[in-house]
Amino acid sequence: MSAEELMETVQRLNASLESLAALGAELRVQTEGLETRPEVRNLLREISSQLVPVSMEEIPDEARRGAAATIRTFFRQAAELLEHPGREPGWIYDDPLILQSQGGASVPLQGLISTVATSLDDLDSRLRGEGGRFLDVGTGVAKLAMAMADAYPSLEVVGIDPWKPALELGRQNVARADLARRVELRLERIEDLPDENGFDLIWMAGPFLPQPVVGDALERSVRALKPGGWLFFGTYAGPDDPVAGLLVELRTIRSGGHPWTTTDALDLLRRAGLDQVHHVERTWHAPAHFTVGRKT
């Protein structure tokens, strides 16, 4: 590759970078009511209309907010990769914007979880009924935990996370939403979870779990499920493209997790003793795969 070809590649990728930034900015202007100069606003609208061939105002606010949060957290994490490529893997971010945006990006998972739940035995009725309980493993700033509490008015939600900076923000978020009576947050590792036969559904964010602890984490989770309860093991997904796949693997490793394949995830849940283990067909564009299993 010549110097000219390298620069051509850089310029092509930079156009994608700035396009994503413009789309994120337009989503924020729409959903947050941010003030912009008229000429900038017109250009953001025009660029976004070229990128998204539908009227974004017709897309629900929650979906647009989730997309903007995804763009913001990936941008910040990408900048950190550029500045510190040699750091040790792990979820070490204390930047409130990264933490809150990562949490905001998880909110659309609630709709996916709820849709999948309707196809799994009596899981939907368990979540909607009195005494239903949900565990969010790796809750971060508790945005998914809060979304589940909003979606299921009778549901008791527990979120655990060992990363104190995120959990402190999560407690503030829960308090502002007046959900403290229904959303309990614990500074706790999944390997140390004391609960037994206590949850109808457990969500486990696979990309943030180090490979050596996954076996213990799943064992503790199965013990914490009620008989007939379900575990959802989530992993990152991306477009069917070689570079996109490598980027997902890089993001996962730098987050401290392991890039589990679908086959890996199926094997992990089966070895943990779960029944009806299967991979949920991905019919959505959100960057997530679900592998699920039921406790007998």
PDB file of C-alpha atoms in Angstrom:
ATOM      1  CA  MET A   1       0.000   0.000   0.000  1.00  0.00           C
ATOM      2  CA  SER A   2       1.317   3.419  -0.955  1.00  0.00           C
ATOM      3  CA  ALA A   3       1.126   6.548   1.193  1.00  0.00           C
ATOM      4  CA  GLU A   4      -1.612   7.862  -1.102  1.00  0.00           C
ATOM      5  CA  GLU A   5      -3.643   4.670  -0.731  1.00  0.00           C
ATOM      6  CA  LEU A   6      -3.277   4.786   3.047  1.00  0.00           C
ATOM      7  CA  MET A   7      -4.514   8.378   3.128  1.00  0.00           C
ATOM      8  CA  GLU A   8      -7.412   7.483   0.831  1.00  0.00           C
ATOM      9  CA  THR A   9      -8.428   4.728   3.278  1.00  0.00           C
ATOM     10  CA  VAL A  10      -8.172   7.149   6.194  1.00  0.00           C
ATOM     11  CA  GLN A  11     -10.348   9.717   4.434  1.00  0.00           C
ATOM     12  CA  ARG A  12     -12.954   7.094   3.502  1.00  0.00           C
ATOM     13  CA  LEU A  13     -13.183   5.827   7.068  1.00  0.00           C
ATOM     14  CA  ASN A  14     -13.217   9.385   8.410  1.00  0.00           C
ATOM     15  CA  ALA A  15     -16.315  10.088   6.327  1.00  0.00           C
ATOM     16  CA  SER A  16     -18.008   7.156   8.083  1.00  0.00           C
ATOM     17  CA  LEU A  17     -16.833   8.473  11.446  1.00  0.00           C
ATOM     18  CA  GLU A  18     -18.187  11.963  10.847  1.00  0.00           C
ATOM     19  CA  SER A  19     -21.420  10.568   9.394  1.00  0.00           C
ATOM     20  CA  LEU A  20     -22.033   8.588  12.581  1.00  0.00           C
ATOM     21  CA  ALA A  21     -21.255  11.673  14.661  1.00  0.00           C
ATOM     22  CA  ALA A  22     -23.695  13.755  12.620  1.00  0.00           C
ATOM     23  CA  LEU A  23     -26.409  11.126  12.994  1.00  0.00           C
ATOM     24  CA  GLY A  24     -25.830  10.967  16.746  1.00  0.00           C
ATOM     25  CA  ALA A  25     -25.961  14.750  16.979  1.00  0.00           C
ATOM     26  CA  GLU A  26     -29.248  14.850  15.054  1.00  0.00           C
ATOM     27  CA  LEU A  27     -30.740  12.206  17.338  1.00  0.00           C
ATOM     28  CA  ARG A  28     -29.716  14.208  20.389  1.00  0.00           C
ATOM     29  CA  VAL A  29     -31.182  17.426  18.943  1.00  0.00           C
ATOM     30  CA  GLN A  30     -34.465  15.619  18.279  1.00  0.00           C
ATOM     31  CA  THR A  31     -34.786  13.873  21.650  1.00  0.00           C
ATOM     32  CA  GLU A  32     -33.115  16.397  23.981  1.00  0.00           C
ATOM     33  CA  GLY A  33     -34.222  19.645  22.392  1.00  0.00           C
ATOM     34  CA  LEU A  34     -30.656  20.937  22.052  1.00  0.00           C
ATOM     35  CA  GLU A  35     -30.204  24.395  20.547  1.00  0.00           C
ATOM     36  CA  THR A  36     -28.162  24.562  17.315  1.00  0.00           C
ATOM     37  CA  ARG A  37     -27.444  27.231  14.726  1.00  0.00           C
ATOM     38  CA  PRO A  38     -29.923  27.031  11.814  1.00  0.00           C
ATOM     39  CA  GLU A  39     -27.244  26.242   9.232  1.00  0.00           C
ATOM     40  CA  VAL A  40     -25.852  23.410  11.379  1.00  0.00           C
ATOM     41  CA  ARG A  41     -29.337  22.086  12.106  1.00  0.00           C
ATOM     42  CA  ASN A  42     -30.196  22.009   8.402  1.00  0.00           C
ATOM     43  CA  LEU A  43     -27.024  20.109   7.559  1.00  0.00           C
ATOM     44  CA  LEU A  44     -27.528  17.586  10.369  1.00  0.00           C
ATOM     45  CA  ARG A  45     -31.053  16.974   9.124  1.00  0.00           C
ATOM     46  CA  GLU A  46     -29.904  16.597   5.507  1.00  0.00           C
ATOM     47  CA  ILE A  47     -27.017  14.241   6.369  1.00  0.00           C
ATOM     48  CA  SER A  48     -29.268  12.104   8.546  1.00  0.00           C
ATOM     49  CA  SER A  49     -31.914  11.896   5.829  1.00  0.00           C
ATOM     50  CA  GLN A  50     -29.241  10.560   3.469  1.00  0.00           C
ATOM     51  CA  LEU A  51     -28.180   7.943   6.043  1.00  0.00           C
ATOM     52  CA  VAL A  52     -31.624   6.899   7.306  1.00  0.00           C
ATOM     53  CA  PRO A  53     -34.164   6.747   4.448  1.00  0.00           C
ATOM     54  CA  VAL A  54     -37.204   7.157   6.733  1.00  0.00           C
ATOM     55  CA  SER A  55     -38.535   9.992   8.832  1.00  0.00           C
ATOM     56  CA  MET A  56     -36.786   9.571  12.174  1.00  0.00           C
ATOM     57  CA  GLU A  57     -39.499  11.576  13.927  1.00  0.00           C
ATOM     58  CA  GLU A  58     -41.749   8.555  13.353  1.00  0.00           C
ATOM     59  CA  ILE A  59     -39.372   6.337  15.363  1.00  0.00           C
ATOM     60  CA  PRO A  60     -40.246   6.149  19.097  1.00  0.00           C
ATOM     61  CA  ASP A  61     -38.266   8.440  21.391  1.00  0.00           C
ATOM     62  CA  GLU A  62     -36.926   5.486  23.371  1.00  0.00           C
ATOM     63  CA  ALA A  63     -35.421   3.909  20.251  1.00  0.00           C
ATOM     64  CA  ARG A  64     -33.848   7.192  19.145  1.00  0.00           C
ATOM     65  CA  ARG A  65     -32.443   7.820  22.615  1.00  0.00           C
ATOM     66  CA  GLY A  66     -31.004   4.299  22.679  1.00  0.00           C
ATOM     67  CA  ALA A  67     -29.359   4.807  19.288  1.00  0.00           C
ATOM     68  CA  ALA A  68     -27.853   8.130  20.378  1.00  0.00           C
ATOM     69  CA  ALA A  69     -26.551   6.554  23.589  1.00  0.00           C
ATOM     70  CA  THR A  70     -24.977   3.703  21.619  1.00  0.00           C
ATOM     71  CA  ILE A  71     -23.204   6.158  19.328  1.00  0.00           C
ATOM     72  CA  ARG A  72     -21.937   8.251  22.258  1.00  0.00           C
ATOM     73  CA  THR A  73     -20.576   5.350  24.307  1.00  0.00           C
ATOM     74  CA  PHE A  74     -18.897   3.715  21.294  1.00  0.00           C
ATOM     75  CA  PHE A  75     -17.314   7.032  20.324  1.00  0.00           C
ATOM     76  CA  ARG A  76     -15.892   7.548  23.817  1.00  0.00           C
ATOM     77  CA  GLN A  77     -14.635   3.967  24.038  1.00  0.00           C
ATOM     78  CA  ALA A  78     -13.092   4.236  20.565  1.00  0.00           C
ATOM     79  CA  ALA A  79     -11.279   7.420  21.605  1.00  0.00           C
ATOM     80  CA  GLU A  80      -9.954   5.645  24.701  1.00  0.00           C
ATOM     81  CA  LEU A  81      -8.694   2.792  22.485  1.00  0.00           C
ATOM     82  CA  LEU A  82      -6.903   5.296  20.270  1.00  0.00           C
ATOM     83  CA  GLU A  83      -5.229   6.996  23.238  1.00  0.00           C
ATOM     84  CA  HIS A  84      -4.488   3.869  25.330  1.00  0.00           C
ATOM     85  CA  PRO A  85      -4.177   0.797  23.073  1.00  0.00           C
ATOM     86  CA  GLY A  86      -1.797  -0.912  25.499  1.00  0.00           C
ATOM     87  CA  ARG A  87      -3.904  -0.882  28.651  1.00  0.00           C
ATOM     88  CA  GLU A  88      -4.936  -4.098  30.367  1.00  0.00           C
ATOM     89  CA  PRO A  89      -8.410  -5.413  29.438  1.00  0.00           C
ATOM     90  CA  GLY A  90     -11.273  -4.720  31.829  1.00  0.00           C
ATOM     91  CA  TRP A  91     -14.236  -2.453  32.410  1.00  0.00           C
ATOM     92  CA  ILE A  92     -12.318   0.410  34.046  1.00  0.00           C
ATOM     93  CA  TYR A  93     -14.256   3.446  32.809  1.00  0.00           C
ATOM     94  CA  ASP A  94     -15.181   6.108  35.338  1.00  0.00           C
ATOM     95  CA  ASP A  95     -16.219   8.782  32.824  1.00  0.00           C
ATOM     96  CA  PRO A  96     -19.893   9.446  33.695  1.00  0.00           C
ATOM     97  CA  LEU A  97     -20.727  10.043  30.034  1.00  0.00           C
ATOM     98  CA  ILE A  98     -19.407   6.615  28.997  1.00  0.00           C
ATOM     99  CA  LEU A  99     -21.169   4.918  31.901  1.00  0.00           C
ATOM    100  CA  GLN A 100     -24.508   6.686  31.424  1.00  0.00           C
ATOM    101  CA  SER A 101     -24.399   6.273  27.633  1.00  0.00           C
ATOM    102  CA  GLN A 102     -23.550   2.581  27.953  1.00  0.00           C
ATOM    103  CA  GLY A 103     -26.539   2.266  30.254  1.00  0.00           C
ATOM    104  CA  GLY A 104     -28.756   4.184  27.851  1.00  0.00           C
ATOM    105  CA  ALA A 105     -27.666   1.868  25.038  1.00  0.00           C
ATOM    106  CA  SER A 106     -28.951  -1.096  27.073  1.00  0.00           C
ATOM    107  CA  VAL A 107     -32.511   0.262  27.433  1.00  0.00           C
ATOM    108  CA  PRO A 108     -33.736  -1.178  24.081  1.00  0.00           C
ATOM    109  CA  LEU A 109     -32.804  -4.624  25.424  1.00  0.00           C
ATOM    110  CA  GLN A 110     -35.910  -4.443  27.614  1.00  0.00           C
ATOM    111  CA  GLY A 111     -38.191  -4.601  24.587  1.00  0.00           C
ATOM    112  CA  LEU A 112     -36.235  -7.518  23.138  1.00  0.00           C
ATOM    113  CA  ILE A 113     -36.251  -9.389  26.454  1.00  0.00           C
ATOM    114  CA  SER A 114     -39.993  -8.853  26.802  1.00  0.00           C
ATOM    115  CA  THR A 115     -40.662 -10.060  23.257  1.00  0.00           C
ATOM    116  CA  VAL A 116     -38.593 -13.211  23.750  1.00  0.00           C
ATOM    117  CA  ALA A 117     -40.229 -13.814  27.161  1.00  0.00           C
ATOM    118  CA  THR A 118     -43.666 -14.185  25.535  1.00  0.00           C
ATOM    119  CA  SER A 119     -42.385 -17.261  23.662  1.00  0.00           C
ATOM    120  CA  LEU A 120     -40.900 -19.049  26.699  1.00  0.00           C
ATOM    121  CA  ASP A 121     -43.457 -21.115  28.613  1.00  0.00           C
ATOM    122  CA  ASP A 122     -45.032 -18.990  31.373  1.00  0.00           C
ATOM    123  CA  LEU A 123     -42.184 -16.476  31.697  1.00  0.00           C
ATOM    124  CA  ASP A 124     -44.246 -13.467  30.623  1.00  0.00           C
ATOM    125  CA  SER A 125     -46.977 -14.199  33.189  1.00  0.00           C
ATOM    126  CA  ARG A 126     -44.323 -14.710  35.885  1.00  0.00           C
ATOM    127  CA  LEU A 127     -42.843 -11.286  35.175  1.00  0.00           C
ATOM    128  CA  ARG A 128     -46.268  -9.638  35.207  1.00  0.00           C
ATOM    129  CA  GLY A 129     -47.611 -11.440  38.260  1.00  0.00           C
ATOM    130  CA  GLU A 130     -47.245 -10.738  41.957  1.00  0.00           C
ATOM    131  CA  GLY A 131     -43.915 -11.981  43.295  1.00  0.00           C
ATOM    132  CA  GLY A 132     -42.095 -11.794  39.952  1.00  0.00           C
ATOM    133  CA  ARG A 133     -38.368 -11.088  40.325  1.00  0.00           C
ATOM    134  CA  PHE A 134     -35.670 -10.114  37.811  1.00  0.00           C
ATOM    135  CA  LEU A 135     -31.885 -10.088  38.308  1.00  0.00           C
ATOM    136  CA  ASP A 136     -29.715  -7.817  36.170  1.00  0.00           C
ATOM    137  CA  VAL A 137     -26.115  -9.102  36.292  1.00  0.00           C
ATOM    138  CA  GLY A 138     -23.737  -6.271  35.426  1.00  0.00           C
ATOM    139  CA  THR A 139     -26.384  -3.620  35.943  1.00  0.00           C
ATOM    140  CA  GLY A 140     -24.009  -0.656  35.565  1.00  0.00           C
ATOM    141  CA  VAL A 141     -25.992   2.559  35.944  1.00  0.00           C
ATOM    142  CA  ALA A 142     -29.234   0.531  36.227  1.00  0.00           C
ATOM    143  CA  LYS A 143     -30.908   1.764  33.043  1.00  0.00           C
ATOM    144  CA  LEU A 144     -32.010  -1.740  31.981  1.00  0.00           C
ATOM    145  CA  ALA A 145     -33.121  -2.545  35.542  1.00  0.00           C
ATOM    146  CA  MET A 146     -35.261   0.600  35.568  1.00  0.00           C
ATOM    147  CA  ALA A 147     -36.695  -0.149  32.117  1.00  0.00           C
ATOM    148  CA  MET A 148     -37.759  -3.609  33.306  1.00  0.00           C
ATOM    149  CA  ALA A 149     -39.392  -2.097  36.393  1.00  0.00           C
ATOM    150  CA  ASP A 150     -41.284   0.360  34.195  1.00  0.00           C
ATOM    151  CA  ALA A 151     -42.425  -2.383  31.818  1.00  0.00           C
ATOM    152  CA  TYR A 152     -43.657  -4.695  34.595  1.00  0.00           C
ATOM    153  CA  PRO A 153     -45.364  -2.693  37.385  1.00  0.00           C
ATOM    154  CA  SER A 154     -45.369  -5.604  39.868  1.00  0.00           C
ATOM    155  CA  LEU A 155     -41.833  -6.807  39.164  1.00  0.00           C
ATOM    156  CA  GLU A 156     -39.149  -6.702  41.858  1.00  0.00           C
ATOM    157  CA  VAL A 157     -35.759  -5.931  40.303  1.00  0.00           C
ATOM    158  CA  VAL A 158     -32.274  -6.560  41.680  1.00  0.00           C
ATOM    159  CA  GLY A 159     -29.179  -5.228  39.933  1.00  0.00           C
ATOM    160  CA  ILE A 160     -25.653  -6.279  40.868  1.00  0.00           C
ATOM    161  CA  ASP A 161     -22.321  -4.891  39.732  1.00  0.00           C
ATOM    162  CA  PRO A 162     -18.788  -4.882  41.191  1.00  0.00           C
ATOM    163  CA  TRP A 163     -17.883  -1.508  39.589  1.00  0.00           C
ATOM    164  CA  LYS A 164     -18.544   1.157  42.194  1.00  0.00           C
ATOM    165  CA  PRO A 165     -18.409   4.253  39.903  1.00  0.00           C
ATOM    166  CA  ALA A 166     -21.229   2.831  37.766  1.00  0.00           C
ATOM    167  CA  LEU A 167     -23.313   1.668  40.702  1.00  0.00           C
ATOM    168  CA  GLU A 168     -23.141   5.078  42.401  1.00  0.00           C
ATOM    169  CA  LEU A 169     -24.583   6.647  39.245  1.00  0.00           C
ATOM    170  CA  GLY A 170     -27.158   3.853  39.125  1.00  0.00           C
ATOM    171  CA  ARG A 171     -28.382   4.653  42.634  1.00  0.00           C
ATOM    172  CA  GLN A 172     -28.788   8.297  41.625  1.00  0.00           C
ATOM    173  CA  ASN A 173     -30.740   7.263  38.512  1.00  0.00           C
ATOM    174  CA  VAL A 174     -33.037   4.991  40.523  1.00  0.00           C
ATOM    175  CA  ALA A 175     -33.663   7.677  43.139  1.00  0.00           C
ATOM    176  CA  ARG A 176     -34.502  10.296  40.482  1.00  0.00           C
ATOM    177  CA  ALA A 177     -36.966   7.874  38.892  1.00  0.00           C
ATOM    178  CA  ASP A 178     -38.577   7.164  42.295  1.00  0.00           C
ATOM    179  CA  LEU A 179     -37.987   3.426  41.859  1.00  0.00           C
ATOM    180  CA  ALA A 180     -35.942   2.722  44.987  1.00  0.00           C
ATOM    181  CA  ARG A 181     -38.726   0.608  46.517  1.00  0.00           C
ATOM    182  CA  ARG A 182     -38.733  -1.761  43.548  1.00  0.00           C
ATOM    183  CA  VAL A 183     -35.145  -1.631  42.251  1.00  0.00           C
ATOM    184  CA  GLU A 184     -32.449  -2.850  44.645  1.00  0.00           C
ATOM    185  CA  LEU A 185     -28.822  -2.260  43.642  1.00  0.00           C
ATOM    186  CA  ARG A 186     -25.974  -4.228  45.194  1.00  0.00           C
ATOM    187  CA  LEU A 187     -22.199  -3.793  44.994  1.00  0.00           C
ATOM    188  CA  GLU A 188     -21.677  -7.489  44.421  1.00  0.00           C
ATOM    189  CA  ARG A 189     -20.010  -9.979  42.103  1.00  0.00           C
ATOM    190  CA  ILE A 190     -22.170 -12.663  40.531  1.00  0.00           C
ATOM    191  CA  GLU A 191     -19.823 -15.355  41.891  1.00  0.00           C
ATOM    192  CA  ASP A 192     -20.745 -14.201  45.413  1.00  0.00           C
ATOM    193  CA  LEU A 193     -24.515 -14.009  44.870  1.00  0.00           C
ATOM    194  CA  PRO A 194     -26.186 -15.452  48.005  1.00  0.00           C
ATOM    195  CA  ASP A 195     -29.754 -15.796  46.646  1.00  0.00           C
ATOM    196  CA  GLU A 196     -31.278 -19.223  46.046  1.00  0.00           C
ATOM    197  CA  ASN A 197     -34.478 -20.040  44.121  1.00  0.00           C
ATOM    198  CA  GLY A 198     -35.234 -16.337  44.038  1.00  0.00           C
ATOM    199  CA  PHE A 199     -35.585 -15.089  40.440  1.00  0.00           C
ATOM    200  CA  ASP A 200     -37.888 -15.783  37.508  1.00  0.00           C
ATOM    201  CA  LEU A 201     -35.467 -14.238  34.997  1.00  0.00           C
ATOM    202  CA  ILE A 202     -31.747 -13.505  35.107  1.00  0.00           C
ATOM    203  CA  TRP A 203     -30.060 -11.316  32.498  1.00  0.00           C
ATOM    204  CA  MET A 204     -26.299 -11.855  32.230  1.00  0.00           C
ATOM    205  CA  ALA A 205     -24.231  -9.410  30.161  1.00  0.00           C
ATOM    206  CA  GLY A 206     -21.637 -11.805  28.742  1.00  0.00           C
ATOM    207  CA  PRO A 207     -19.227  -9.232  27.225  1.00  0.00           C
ATOM    208  CA  PHE A 208     -18.324  -7.918  30.689  1.00  0.00           C
ATOM    209  CA  LEU A 209     -17.627 -11.273  32.389  1.00  0.00           C
ATOM    210  CA  PRO A 210     -13.983 -12.457  32.466  1.00  0.00           C
ATOM    211  CA  GLN A 211     -13.600 -15.963  31.058  1.00  0.00           C
ATOM    212  CA  PRO A 212     -12.258 -17.529  34.306  1.00  0.00           C
ATOM    213  CA  VAL A 213     -15.373 -16.577  36.312  1.00  0.00           C
ATOM    214  CA  VAL A 214     -18.094 -17.540  33.826  1.00  0.00           C
ATOM    215  CA  GLY A 215     -18.408 -21.113  35.085  1.00  0.00           C
ATOM    216  CA  ASP A 216     -18.891 -19.988  38.699  1.00  0.00           C
ATOM    217  CA  ALA A 217     -21.138 -17.136  37.557  1.00  0.00           C
ATOM    218  CA  LEU A 218     -23.474 -19.517  35.743  1.00  0.00           C
ATOM    219  CA  GLU A 219     -23.480 -21.984  38.624  1.00  0.00           C
ATOM    220  CA  ARG A 220     -24.481 -19.245  41.064  1.00  0.00           C
ATOM    221  CA  SER A 221     -27.091 -17.933  38.626  1.00  0.00           C
ATOM    222  CA  VAL A 222     -28.725 -21.333  38.177  1.00  0.00           C
ATOM    223  CA  ARG A 223     -28.871 -21.716  41.959  1.00  0.00           C
ATOM    224  CA  ALA A 224     -30.520 -18.276  42.173  1.00  0.00           C
ATOM    225  CA  LEU A 225     -33.252 -19.101  39.642  1.00  0.00           C
ATOM    226  CA  LYS A 226     -36.648 -20.305  40.739  1.00  0.00           C
ATOM    227  CA  PRO A 227     -37.644 -23.687  39.298  1.00  0.00           C
ATOM    228  CA  GLY A 228     -38.983 -22.934  35.832  1.00  0.00           C
ATOM    229  CA  GLY A 229     -37.070 -19.636  35.700  1.00  0.00           C
ATOM    230  CA  TRP A 230     -34.978 -18.574  32.707  1.00  0.00           C
ATOM    231  CA  LEU A 231     -31.453 -17.257  32.200  1.00  0.00           C
ATOM    232  CA  PHE A 232     -30.662 -14.972  29.253  1.00  0.00           C
ATOM    233  CA  PHE A 233     -26.960 -14.880  28.317  1.00  0.00           C
ATOM    234  CA  GLY A 234     -26.313 -11.840  26.135  1.00  0.00           C
ATOM    235  CA  THR A 235     -23.379 -11.281  23.798  1.00  0.00           C
ATOM    236  CA  TYR A 236     -22.487  -8.567  21.312  1.00  0.00           C
ATOM    237  CA  ALA A 237     -23.601  -8.883  17.702  1.00  0.00           C
ATOM    238  CA  GLY A 238     -22.673  -6.949  14.613  1.00  0.00           C
ATOM    239  CA  PRO A 239     -23.235  -6.800  10.860  1.00  0.00           C
ATOM    240  CA  ASP A 240     -22.281  -9.867   8.825  1.00  0.00           C
ATOM    241  CA  ASP A 241     -18.924  -8.401   7.872  1.00  0.00           C
ATOM    242  CA  PRO A 242     -15.367  -9.619   8.691  1.00  0.00           C
ATOM    243  CA  VAL A 243     -14.167  -6.266  10.035  1.00  0.00           C
ATOM    244  CA  ALA A 244     -17.356  -5.787  12.077  1.00  0.00           C
ATOM    245  CA  GLY A 245     -16.787  -9.203  13.635  1.00  0.00           C
ATOM    246  CA  LEU A 246     -13.232  -8.317  14.581  1.00  0.00           C
ATOM    247  CA  LEU A 247     -14.382  -5.013  16.082  1.00  0.00           C
ATOM    248  CA  VAL A 248     -16.959  -6.825  18.234  1.00  0.00           C
ATOM    249  CA  GLU A 249     -14.218  -9.185  19.435  1.00  0.00           C
ATOM    250  CA  LEU A 250     -11.893  -6.252  20.203  1.00  0.00           C
ATOM    251  CA  ARG A 251     -14.590  -4.368  22.117  1.00  0.00           C
ATOM    252  CA  THR A 252     -15.453  -7.468  24.124  1.00  0.00           C
ATOM    253  CA  ILE A 253     -11.851  -8.234  25.075  1.00  0.00           C
ATOM    254  CA  ARG A 254     -11.120  -4.648  26.081  1.00  0.00           C
ATOM    255  CA  SER A 255     -14.274  -4.708  28.227  1.00  0.00           C
ATOM    256  CA  GLY A 256     -12.775  -7.642  30.122  1.00  0.00           C
ATOM    257  CA  GLY A 257     -14.981 -10.323  28.610  1.00  0.00           C
ATOM    258  CA  HIS A 258     -14.464 -13.240  26.242  1.00  0.00           C
ATOM    259  CA  PRO A 259     -15.748 -13.293  22.628  1.00  0.00           C
ATOM    260  CA  TRP A 260     -18.082 -16.264  23.054  1.00  0.00           C
ATOM    261  CA  THR A 261     -19.457 -17.829  19.892  1.00  0.00           C
ATOM    262  CA  THR A 262     -23.028 -19.063  19.693  1.00  0.00           C
ATOM    263  CA  THR A 263     -21.756 -22.623  20.046  1.00  0.00           C
ATOM    264  CA  ASP A 264     -19.746 -21.597  23.129  1.00  0.00           C
ATOM    265  CA  ALA A 265     -22.791 -19.974  24.745  1.00  0.00           C
ATOM    266  CA  LEU A 266     -24.978 -23.015  24.112  1.00  0.00           C
ATOM    267  CA  ASP A 267     -22.344 -25.279  25.646  1.00  0.00           C
ATOM    268  CA  LEU A 268     -21.902 -23.014  28.690  1.00  0.00           C
ATOM    269  CA  LEU A 269     -25.617 -23.007  29.535  1.00  0.00           C
ATOM    270  CA  ARG A 270     -25.969 -26.742  29.001  1.00  0.00           C
ATOM    271  CA  ARG A 271     -22.973 -27.486  31.229  1.00  0.00           C
ATOM    272  CA  ALA A 272     -24.530 -25.251  33.898  1.00  0.00           C
ATOM    273  CA  GLY A 273     -27.462 -27.693  33.995  1.00  0.00           C
ATOM    274  CA  LEU A 274     -30.106 -25.610  32.228  1.00  0.00           C
ATOM    275  CA  ASP A 275     -32.823 -27.165  30.106  1.00  0.00           C
ATOM    276  CA  GLN A 276     -34.409 -26.032  26.796  1.00  0.00           C
ATOM    277  CA  VAL A 277     -31.152 -24.257  25.932  1.00  0.00           C
ATOM    278  CA  HIS A 278     -31.287 -22.544  22.574  1.00  0.00           C
ATOM    279  CA  HIS A 279     -30.078 -19.542  20.633  1.00  0.00           C
ATOM    280  CA  VAL A 280     -32.807 -16.974  19.944  1.00  0.00           C
ATOM    281  CA  GLU A 281     -33.041 -16.111  16.269  1.00  0.00           C
ATOM    282  CA  ARG A 282     -31.926 -12.510  15.869  1.00  0.00           C
ATOM    283  CA  THR A 283     -34.777 -10.650  14.155  1.00  0.00           C
ATOM    284  CA  TRP A 284     -33.642  -7.209  15.342  1.00  0.00           C
ATOM    285  CA  HIS A 285     -30.841  -4.770  14.486  1.00  0.00           C
ATOM    286  CA  ALA A 286     -29.758  -4.062  18.070  1.00  0.00           C
ATOM    287  CA  PRO A 287     -26.173  -5.334  18.553  1.00  0.00           C
ATOM    288  CA  ALA A 288     -27.083  -8.287  20.803  1.00  0.00           C
ATOM    289  CA  HIS A 289     -27.392 -12.076  20.644  1.00  0.00           C
ATOM    290  CA  PHE A 290     -29.438 -14.030  23.223  1.00  0.00           C
ATOM    291  CA  THR A 291     -28.784 -17.601  24.326  1.00  0.00           C
ATOM    292  CA  VAL A 292     -31.380 -18.798  26.830  1.00  0.00           C
ATOM    293  CA  GLY A 293     -31.995 -21.744  29.126  1.00  0.00           C
ATOM    294  CA  ARG A 294     -34.530 -22.843  31.737  1.00  0.00           C
ATOM    295  CA  LYS A 295     -34.056 -24.278  35.221  1.00  0.00           C
ATOM    296  CA  THR A 296     -36.018 -27.483  35.701  1.00  0.00           C
TER     297      THR A 296
END
